[in-house]
Amino acid sequence: MSVSVFKEFEKCEAATLAKLKNEWLPETSPQALLVGNYVHSYFESPEAHQKFIDANKGEMLSTRGKTKGQLKAPYKFADSMIKTLDDDEFFKQIYEPGKKEVIVTGKIDGYDWKGKIDSLVLDQGYFCDLKTVYDIHKKHRNGEERNWQNFIFDRQYEMQMAVYQELIKQTFGVDCEPFIFAVSKQTPPDHEAFHFESIDTQYRMQEAMDKIREHQERYWKVMMGETKPQHCGRCEYCRSHKKLTGFTDVSALEVN
């Protein structure tokens, strides 16, 4: 289990299982993911960055006109995001010393978990995660609680930080403080550094771990084929496999 897989199971068990079994892949554009990984690979190492470009040049490089062989516009803009971080001494002081892309593993209540740390500084007791986001200050609607929240809580990054903190401790025996560096896809890019020290944030991290302990047994059984997955009924996978079986009363139609 990983944080990304857990969060996908929360959205739709059927779609997640189909992806894990390589039976289905979403048709969404990979561009947003590639831009984020492009930025990440730069701060991993020059070799990793070039390897990433070589591996994805079919998606990233222009194939026609005067720009043939050059990076497409989204990745050229990603260079400005990289420069924003590269020119910031605080970011470089905190992020650069760490060992990059460190695999950590462990168990949460007996279930196997793994994660990959963007930048780990064990001797100083902290780790960093690098996020690319369209707008750091954009508010996001919480459908369950009917309120607004920031992008970190909207994407459940507090869960990721809590799990990574636990897995680092199990792997290396060191308690580490989590930090997030975020850079936006605006012109010019915004950037910010976040810690998780407040009582409210610590409570949210504990809530996230409680949620994992509550639901991971079911998700694990779905992964192992012991339990039939539930369909959310709304995602790309469910829409493509939907069959009508009867009528729904108009008053029961759910809206977002």
mmCIF file of C-alpha atoms in Angstrom:
data_model
loop_
_atom_site.group_PDB
_atom_site.id
_atom_site.type_symbol
_atom_site.label_atom_id
_atom_site.label_comp_id
_atom_site.label_asym_id
_atom_site.label_seq_id
_atom_site.Cartn_x
_atom_site.Cartn_y
_atom_site.Cartn_z
ATOM 1 C CA MET A 1 0.000 0.000 0.000
ATOM 2 C CA SER A 2 1.074 3.574 -0.668
ATOM 3 C CA VAL A 3 -0.537 6.935 0.022
ATOM 4 C CA SER A 4 -1.371 7.478 -3.647
ATOM 5 C CA VAL A 5 -3.006 4.036 -3.958
ATOM 6 C CA PHE A 6 -4.934 4.535 -0.703
ATOM 7 C CA LYS A 7 -6.287 7.891 -1.901
ATOM 8 C CA GLU A 8 -7.291 6.378 -5.238
ATOM 9 C CA PHE A 9 -9.171 3.605 -3.418
ATOM 10 C CA GLU A 10 -11.033 6.319 -1.499
ATOM 11 C CA LYS A 11 -12.256 7.783 -4.783
ATOM 12 C CA CYS A 12 -13.205 4.530 -6.519
ATOM 13 C CA GLU A 13 -12.277 0.985 -5.581
ATOM 14 C CA ALA A 14 -13.215 -0.471 -8.956
ATOM 15 C CA ALA A 15 -11.147 1.986 -10.991
ATOM 16 C CA THR A 16 -8.127 1.636 -8.693
ATOM 17 C CA LEU A 17 -8.179 -2.163 -8.842
ATOM 18 C CA ALA A 18 -8.482 -2.084 -12.639
ATOM 19 C CA LYS A 19 -5.435 0.206 -12.833
ATOM 20 C CA LEU A 20 -3.411 -1.976 -10.463
ATOM 21 C CA LYS A 21 -4.227 -5.032 -12.596
ATOM 22 C CA ASN A 22 -3.287 -3.139 -15.794
ATOM 23 C CA GLU A 23 -6.777 -3.740 -17.132
ATOM 24 C CA TRP A 24 -7.594 -0.042 -17.586
ATOM 25 C CA LEU A 25 -5.830 3.306 -17.758
ATOM 26 C CA PRO A 26 -7.489 6.737 -17.621
ATOM 27 C CA GLU A 27 -7.456 8.740 -20.833
ATOM 28 C CA THR A 28 -6.535 11.996 -19.094
ATOM 29 C CA SER A 29 -3.536 13.907 -20.424
ATOM 30 C CA PRO A 30 -0.247 13.042 -18.689
ATOM 31 C CA GLN A 31 0.947 16.626 -19.064
ATOM 32 C CA ALA A 32 0.311 17.793 -15.478
ATOM 33 C CA LEU A 33 2.088 14.739 -14.070
ATOM 34 C CA LEU A 34 4.986 15.131 -16.514
ATOM 35 C CA VAL A 35 5.456 18.807 -15.632
ATOM 36 C CA GLY A 36 5.626 17.927 -11.941
ATOM 37 C CA ASN A 37 8.099 15.105 -12.542
ATOM 38 C CA TYR A 38 10.151 17.345 -14.828
ATOM 39 C CA VAL A 39 10.605 19.808 -11.954
ATOM 40 C CA HIS A 40 11.301 17.008 -9.471
ATOM 41 C CA SER A 41 13.945 15.363 -11.631
ATOM 42 C CA TYR A 42 15.864 18.634 -11.981
ATOM 43 C CA PHE A 43 16.369 18.845 -8.228
ATOM 44 C CA GLU A 44 17.238 15.157 -7.999
ATOM 45 C CA SER A 45 20.352 15.361 -10.203
ATOM 46 C CA PRO A 46 21.430 16.492 -13.701
ATOM 47 C CA GLU A 47 21.628 12.836 -14.729
ATOM 48 C CA ALA A 48 18.100 12.089 -13.487
ATOM 49 C CA HIS A 49 16.768 15.186 -15.263
ATOM 50 C CA GLN A 50 18.291 14.241 -18.607
ATOM 51 C CA LYS A 51 17.173 10.645 -18.224
ATOM 52 C CA PHE A 52 13.617 11.845 -17.585
ATOM 53 C CA ILE A 53 13.662 14.051 -20.694
ATOM 54 C CA ASP A 54 15.053 11.224 -22.834
ATOM 55 C CA ALA A 55 12.407 8.806 -21.544
ATOM 56 C CA ASN A 56 9.522 11.213 -22.240
ATOM 57 C CA LYS A 57 10.717 13.159 -25.265
ATOM 58 C CA GLY A 58 7.808 11.854 -27.339
ATOM 59 C CA GLU A 59 5.404 13.793 -25.088
ATOM 60 C CA MET A 60 7.669 16.715 -24.215
ATOM 61 C CA LEU A 61 9.435 17.683 -27.457
ATOM 62 C CA SER A 62 7.884 19.446 -30.435
ATOM 63 C CA THR A 63 7.890 17.423 -33.664
ATOM 64 C CA ARG A 64 7.055 20.089 -36.255
ATOM 65 C CA GLY A 65 7.737 23.612 -37.418
ATOM 66 C CA LYS A 66 10.425 25.963 -36.201
ATOM 67 C CA THR A 67 10.301 24.518 -32.690
ATOM 68 C CA LYS A 68 10.950 20.925 -33.805
ATOM 69 C CA GLY A 69 13.176 19.187 -31.247
ATOM 70 C CA GLN A 70 12.577 21.860 -28.602
ATOM 71 C CA LEU A 71 10.588 21.535 -25.398
ATOM 72 C CA LYS A 72 6.870 22.210 -25.737
ATOM 73 C CA ALA A 73 5.494 25.330 -24.037
ATOM 74 C CA PRO A 74 4.364 23.694 -20.736
ATOM 75 C CA TYR A 75 7.858 22.318 -20.118
ATOM 76 C CA LYS A 76 9.541 25.572 -21.111
ATOM 77 C CA PHE A 77 7.340 27.215 -18.483
ATOM 78 C CA ALA A 78 8.368 24.503 -16.024
ATOM 79 C CA ASP A 79 11.903 25.845 -16.459
ATOM 80 C CA SER A 80 10.679 29.135 -14.973
ATOM 81 C CA MET A 81 9.281 27.209 -11.998
ATOM 82 C CA ILE A 82 12.660 25.542 -11.590
ATOM 83 C CA LYS A 83 14.425 28.918 -11.780
ATOM 84 C CA THR A 84 12.096 30.355 -9.118
ATOM 85 C CA LEU A 85 13.200 27.642 -6.699
ATOM 86 C CA ASP A 86 16.803 27.577 -7.868
ATOM 87 C CA ASP A 87 17.143 31.307 -7.164
ATOM 88 C CA ASP A 88 15.773 31.003 -3.617
ATOM 89 C CA GLU A 89 18.516 30.582 -1.020
ATOM 90 C CA PHE A 90 16.165 29.299 1.686
ATOM 91 C CA PHE A 91 14.898 26.512 -0.582
ATOM 92 C CA LYS A 92 18.425 25.538 -1.578
ATOM 93 C CA GLN A 93 19.633 25.597 2.025
ATOM 94 C CA ILE A 94 16.883 23.250 3.211
ATOM 95 C CA TYR A 95 16.134 21.035 0.185
ATOM 96 C CA GLU A 96 19.468 20.520 -1.557
ATOM 97 C CA PRO A 97 21.439 18.790 1.258
ATOM 98 C CA GLY A 98 19.029 15.863 1.420
ATOM 99 C CA LYS A 99 19.391 12.444 -0.149
ATOM 100 C CA LYS A 100 16.919 12.322 -3.030
ATOM 101 C CA GLU A 101 14.188 9.800 -3.935
ATOM 102 C CA VAL A 102 14.722 7.620 -0.861
ATOM 103 C CA ILE A 103 12.532 4.499 -0.656
ATOM 104 C CA VAL A 104 11.086 3.823 2.812
ATOM 105 C CA THR A 105 9.024 0.833 3.897
ATOM 106 C CA GLY A 106 7.238 -0.383 6.992
ATOM 107 C CA LYS A 107 3.983 -1.663 8.432
ATOM 108 C CA ILE A 108 0.898 0.140 9.650
ATOM 109 C CA ASP A 109 -1.070 -2.190 11.916
ATOM 110 C CA GLY A 110 0.437 -5.204 10.162
ATOM 111 C CA TYR A 111 -0.100 -4.044 6.570
ATOM 112 C CA ASP A 112 2.869 -3.370 4.279
ATOM 113 C CA TRP A 113 3.433 0.219 3.156
ATOM 114 C CA LYS A 114 6.036 2.011 1.082
ATOM 115 C CA GLY A 115 6.877 5.577 0.114
ATOM 116 C CA LYS A 116 9.466 7.645 -1.718
ATOM 117 C CA ILE A 117 10.962 10.715 -0.036
ATOM 118 C CA ASP A 118 11.895 13.634 -2.295
ATOM 119 C CA SER A 119 14.657 14.928 -0.006
ATOM 120 C CA LEU A 120 15.697 13.284 3.281
ATOM 121 C CA VAL A 121 18.117 14.892 5.750
ATOM 122 C CA LEU A 122 18.444 12.259 8.459
ATOM 123 C CA ASP A 123 21.314 13.887 10.378
ATOM 124 C CA GLN A 124 19.196 17.014 10.914
ATOM 125 C CA GLY A 125 15.917 15.139 11.414
ATOM 126 C CA TYR A 126 13.713 16.421 8.604
ATOM 127 C CA PHE A 127 12.418 15.560 5.145
ATOM 128 C CA CYS A 128 10.983 17.611 2.287
ATOM 129 C CA ASP A 129 8.356 17.032 -0.352
ATOM 130 C CA LEU A 130 8.212 19.174 -3.495
ATOM 131 C CA LYS A 131 4.778 20.029 -4.908
ATOM 132 C CA THR A 132 3.739 21.750 -8.122
ATOM 133 C CA VAL A 133 0.324 23.409 -7.978
ATOM 134 C CA TYR A 134 -1.655 25.766 -10.204
ATOM 135 C CA ASP A 135 -2.221 28.363 -7.468
ATOM 136 C CA ILE A 136 -0.915 28.021 -3.912
ATOM 137 C CA HIS A 137 -3.646 30.289 -2.528
ATOM 138 C CA LYS A 138 -6.633 28.894 -4.429
ATOM 139 C CA LYS A 139 -9.410 27.649 -2.141
ATOM 140 C CA HIS A 140 -10.868 24.173 -2.616
ATOM 141 C CA ARG A 141 -14.337 22.932 -1.739
ATOM 142 C CA ASN A 142 -14.545 20.100 0.783
ATOM 143 C CA GLY A 143 -17.566 18.098 -0.339
ATOM 144 C CA GLU A 144 -17.920 16.146 2.890
ATOM 145 C CA GLU A 145 -17.626 19.024 5.351
ATOM 146 C CA ARG A 146 -19.139 21.666 3.027
ATOM 147 C CA ASN A 147 -16.390 24.200 3.647
ATOM 148 C CA TRP A 148 -13.305 25.622 1.957
ATOM 149 C CA GLN A 149 -9.739 24.454 2.491
ATOM 150 C CA ASN A 150 -6.235 24.950 1.120
ATOM 151 C CA PHE A 151 -4.586 22.724 -1.497
ATOM 152 C CA ILE A 152 -2.585 20.762 1.095
ATOM 153 C CA PHE A 153 -5.659 19.547 2.954
ATOM 154 C CA ASP A 154 -7.641 19.187 -0.282
ATOM 155 C CA ARG A 155 -5.031 16.733 -1.622
ATOM 156 C CA GLN A 156 -4.575 15.089 1.780
ATOM 157 C CA TYR A 157 -0.876 15.855 1.890
ATOM 158 C CA GLU A 158 -1.089 15.742 5.687
ATOM 159 C CA MET A 159 -1.773 12.016 5.255
ATOM 160 C CA GLN A 160 1.299 11.665 3.063
ATOM 161 C CA MET A 161 3.498 13.480 5.576
ATOM 162 C CA ALA A 162 2.173 11.400 8.487
ATOM 163 C CA VAL A 163 2.786 8.118 6.642
ATOM 164 C CA TYR A 164 6.262 9.176 5.493
ATOM 165 C CA GLN A 165 7.136 10.227 9.031
ATOM 166 C CA GLU A 166 6.154 6.772 10.293
ATOM 167 C CA LEU A 167 7.942 4.886 7.496
ATOM 168 C CA ILE A 168 11.152 6.890 7.951
ATOM 169 C CA LYS A 169 11.100 6.041 11.647
ATOM 170 C CA GLN A 170 10.598 2.341 10.890
ATOM 171 C CA THR A 171 13.269 2.300 8.158
ATOM 172 C CA PHE A 172 15.983 4.402 9.826
ATOM 173 C CA GLY A 173 14.923 4.720 13.477
ATOM 174 C CA VAL A 174 14.833 8.524 13.261
ATOM 175 C CA ASP A 175 11.952 10.905 14.034
ATOM 176 C CA CYS A 176 11.852 13.448 11.203
ATOM 177 C CA GLU A 177 9.947 16.711 10.798
ATOM 178 C CA PRO A 178 8.024 17.113 7.510
ATOM 179 C CA PHE A 179 8.289 20.153 5.212
ATOM 180 C CA ILE A 180 6.555 20.924 1.921
ATOM 181 C CA PHE A 181 7.932 23.256 -0.732
ATOM 182 C CA ALA A 182 5.304 24.323 -3.270
ATOM 183 C CA VAL A 183 5.788 26.150 -6.569
ATOM 184 C CA SER A 184 2.878 27.401 -8.673
ATOM 185 C CA LYS A 185 2.180 27.261 -12.408
ATOM 186 C CA GLN A 186 1.420 30.988 -12.542
ATOM 187 C CA THR A 187 3.254 33.753 -14.400
ATOM 188 C CA PRO A 188 5.511 34.457 -12.617
ATOM 189 C CA PRO A 189 5.520 31.332 -10.422
ATOM 190 C CA ASP A 190 4.748 31.714 -6.735
ATOM 191 C CA HIS A 191 6.497 29.522 -4.179
ATOM 192 C CA GLU A 192 6.177 28.835 -0.462
ATOM 193 C CA ALA A 193 7.553 26.633 2.321
ATOM 194 C CA PHE A 194 5.244 24.870 4.805
ATOM 195 C CA HIS A 195 5.744 23.083 8.120
ATOM 196 C CA PHE A 196 3.289 20.937 10.118
ATOM 197 C CA GLU A 197 3.814 22.202 13.656
ATOM 198 C CA SER A 198 0.451 23.628 14.765
ATOM 199 C CA ILE A 199 -1.877 21.691 17.053
ATOM 200 C CA ASP A 200 -4.569 21.728 14.349
ATOM 201 C CA THR A 201 -2.193 20.313 11.742
ATOM 202 C CA GLN A 202 -0.912 17.630 14.103
ATOM 203 C CA TYR A 203 -4.518 16.673 14.829
ATOM 204 C CA ARG A 204 -5.231 16.413 11.100
ATOM 205 C CA MET A 205 -2.193 14.172 10.632
ATOM 206 C CA GLN A 206 -3.411 11.899 13.426
ATOM 207 C CA GLU A 207 -6.898 11.850 11.883
ATOM 208 C CA ALA A 208 -5.334 10.785 8.596
ATOM 209 C CA MET A 209 -3.554 7.878 10.254
ATOM 210 C CA ASP A 210 -6.805 6.884 11.972
ATOM 211 C CA LYS A 211 -8.547 6.909 8.578
ATOM 212 C CA ILE A 212 -5.863 4.613 7.173
ATOM 213 C CA ARG A 213 -6.270 2.177 10.057
ATOM 214 C CA GLU A 214 -10.037 2.219 9.585
ATOM 215 C CA HIS A 215 -10.096 1.519 5.835
ATOM 216 C CA GLN A 216 -6.849 -0.213 4.866
ATOM 217 C CA GLU A 217 -8.093 -3.715 5.706
ATOM 218 C CA ARG A 218 -10.914 -3.430 3.162
ATOM 219 C CA TYR A 219 -8.679 -1.897 0.483
ATOM 220 C CA TRP A 220 -6.117 -4.639 1.034
ATOM 221 C CA LYS A 221 -8.793 -7.318 0.623
ATOM 222 C CA VAL A 222 -9.924 -5.633 -2.603
ATOM 223 C CA MET A 223 -6.327 -5.656 -3.866
ATOM 224 C CA MET A 224 -5.936 -9.322 -2.967
ATOM 225 C CA GLY A 225 -9.194 -10.282 -4.687
ATOM 226 C CA GLU A 226 -10.867 -11.271 -1.422
ATOM 227 C CA THR A 227 -13.550 -8.567 -1.585
ATOM 228 C CA LYS A 228 -15.488 -7.255 -4.583
ATOM 229 C CA PRO A 229 -14.658 -3.588 -5.296
ATOM 230 C CA GLN A 230 -17.307 -0.910 -5.063
ATOM 231 C CA HIS A 231 -18.001 1.421 -7.996
ATOM 232 C CA CYS A 232 -18.239 5.142 -7.286
ATOM 233 C CA GLY A 233 -20.547 5.502 -10.298
ATOM 234 C CA ARG A 234 -19.087 8.831 -11.447
ATOM 235 C CA CYS A 235 -15.440 8.477 -12.420
ATOM 236 C CA GLU A 236 -14.073 7.861 -15.917
ATOM 237 C CA TYR A 237 -13.870 4.125 -15.326
ATOM 238 C CA CYS A 238 -17.415 3.834 -13.961
ATOM 239 C CA ARG A 239 -18.874 5.977 -16.749
ATOM 240 C CA SER A 240 -17.219 3.771 -19.370
ATOM 241 C CA HIS A 241 -18.653 0.608 -17.776
ATOM 242 C CA LYS A 242 -22.079 1.955 -16.787
ATOM 243 C CA LYS A 243 -25.240 -0.032 -17.589
ATOM 244 C CA LEU A 244 -28.700 1.196 -16.712
ATOM 245 C CA THR A 245 -30.756 -1.112 -14.515
ATOM 246 C CA GLY A 246 -33.754 1.073 -13.767
ATOM 247 C CA PHE A 247 -34.987 4.559 -12.957
ATOM 248 C CA THR A 248 -33.790 7.111 -10.384
ATOM 249 C CA ASP A 249 -36.247 9.570 -8.907
ATOM 250 C CA VAL A 250 -35.379 13.130 -9.929
ATOM 251 C CA SER A 251 -35.359 14.261 -6.286
ATOM 252 C CA ALA A 252 -32.597 11.739 -5.560
ATOM 253 C CA LEU A 253 -30.228 13.049 -8.234
ATOM 254 C CA GLU A 254 -26.951 13.977 -6.517
ATOM 255 C CA VAL A 255 -25.085 17.125 -7.547
ATOM 256 C CA ASN A 256 -21.587 18.377 -6.764
#
